[in-house]
Short mmCIF file of C-alpha atoms in Angstrom, two decimals:
data_model
loop_
_atom_site.label_atom_id
_atom_site.label_comp_id
_atom_site.label_asym_id
_atom_site.label_seq_id
_atom_site.Cartn_x
_atom_site.Cartn_y
_atom_site.Cartn_z
CA MET A 297 2.35 8.91 12.85
CA ARG A 298 4.03 11.65 10.82
CA GLU A 299 7.41 10.52 12.10
CA ASN A 300 6.80 7.10 10.45
CA VAL A 301 6.40 8.58 6.95
CA PRO A 302 9.63 7.94 4.98
CA GLU A 303 11.71 11.02 4.22
CA ASN A 304 11.23 10.61 0.44
CA SER A 305 7.42 10.65 0.88
CA ARG A 306 7.29 13.84 2.91
CA PRO A 307 6.43 17.15 1.27
CA ALA A 308 9.17 19.79 1.09
CA THR A 309 7.10 22.12 3.27
CA GLY A 310 4.18 21.60 5.61
CA TYR A 311 2.47 18.36 6.49
CA PRO A 312 1.73 15.34 4.27
CA LEU A 313 -1.73 15.50 2.75
CA PRO A 314 -4.24 12.87 3.81
CA PRO A 315 -4.81 10.09 3.32
CA GLN A 316 -1.54 8.57 4.47
CA ILE A 317 -2.09 4.83 4.87
CA PHE A 318 -0.50 2.81 7.68
CA ASN A 319 -0.66 -0.78 8.88
CA GLU A 320 -0.01 -0.45 12.61
CA SER A 321 2.94 1.99 12.60
CA GLN A 322 4.31 0.87 9.21
CA TYR A 323 3.80 3.43 6.45
CA ARG A 324 2.12 1.78 3.43
CA GLY A 325 1.72 4.76 1.11
CA ASP A 326 -0.54 7.59 0.06
CA TYR A 327 -3.71 7.74 -2.01
CA ASP A 328 -1.84 7.56 -5.33
CA ALA A 329 0.03 4.42 -4.25
CA PHE A 330 -3.23 2.87 -3.03
CA PHE A 331 -4.99 3.72 -6.30
CA GLU A 332 -2.13 2.13 -8.28
CA ALA A 333 -2.33 -1.02 -6.12
CA ARG A 334 -6.09 -1.15 -6.70
CA GLU A 335 -5.63 -0.87 -10.46
CA ASN A 336 -3.09 -3.71 -10.36
CA ASN A 337 -5.24 -5.95 -8.12
CA ALA A 338 -2.60 -5.74 -5.40
CA VAL A 339 -4.49 -4.07 -2.54
CA TYR A 340 -3.77 -6.82 -0.01
CA ALA A 341 -0.04 -6.69 -0.75
CA PHE A 342 -0.13 -2.90 -0.53
CA LEU A 343 -1.74 -3.12 2.90
CA GLY A 344 0.71 -5.81 4.03
CA LEU A 345 -1.99 -8.47 4.27
CA THR A 346 -2.32 -11.98 2.86
CA ALA A 347 -4.79 -12.17 -0.01
CA PRO A 348 -7.71 -14.52 0.74
CA PRO A 349 -7.98 -17.71 -1.34
CA GLY A 350 -10.01 -17.21 -4.49
CA SER A 351 -9.29 -13.49 -4.80
CA LYS A 352 -7.86 -12.07 -8.02
CA GLU A 353 -4.72 -11.09 -6.16
CA ALA A 354 -4.19 -14.61 -4.77
CA GLU A 355 -4.70 -16.09 -8.24
CA ALA A 356 -2.17 -13.65 -9.74
CA GLN A 357 0.37 -14.53 -7.03
CA ALA A 358 -0.13 -18.25 -7.69
CA LYS A 359 0.51 -17.74 -11.41
CA GLN A 360 3.71 -15.79 -10.69
CA GLN A 361 5.01 -18.50 -8.36
CA GLY A 362 4.54 -21.15 -11.00
#
């Protein structure tokens, strides 16, 4: 999986610190990116999933789309 971490997200030396979050083999981010998505009610988008109807994230997406 380390080879799937984008170059700009890799540490200068050593290995990336866990947790590194993936959806299948697609790199989604690290803990800080996940925490930011959680604070913004965007966890499903962060994980590359569709937000279920009635969730805060789905409601926010509906408002943005008009």
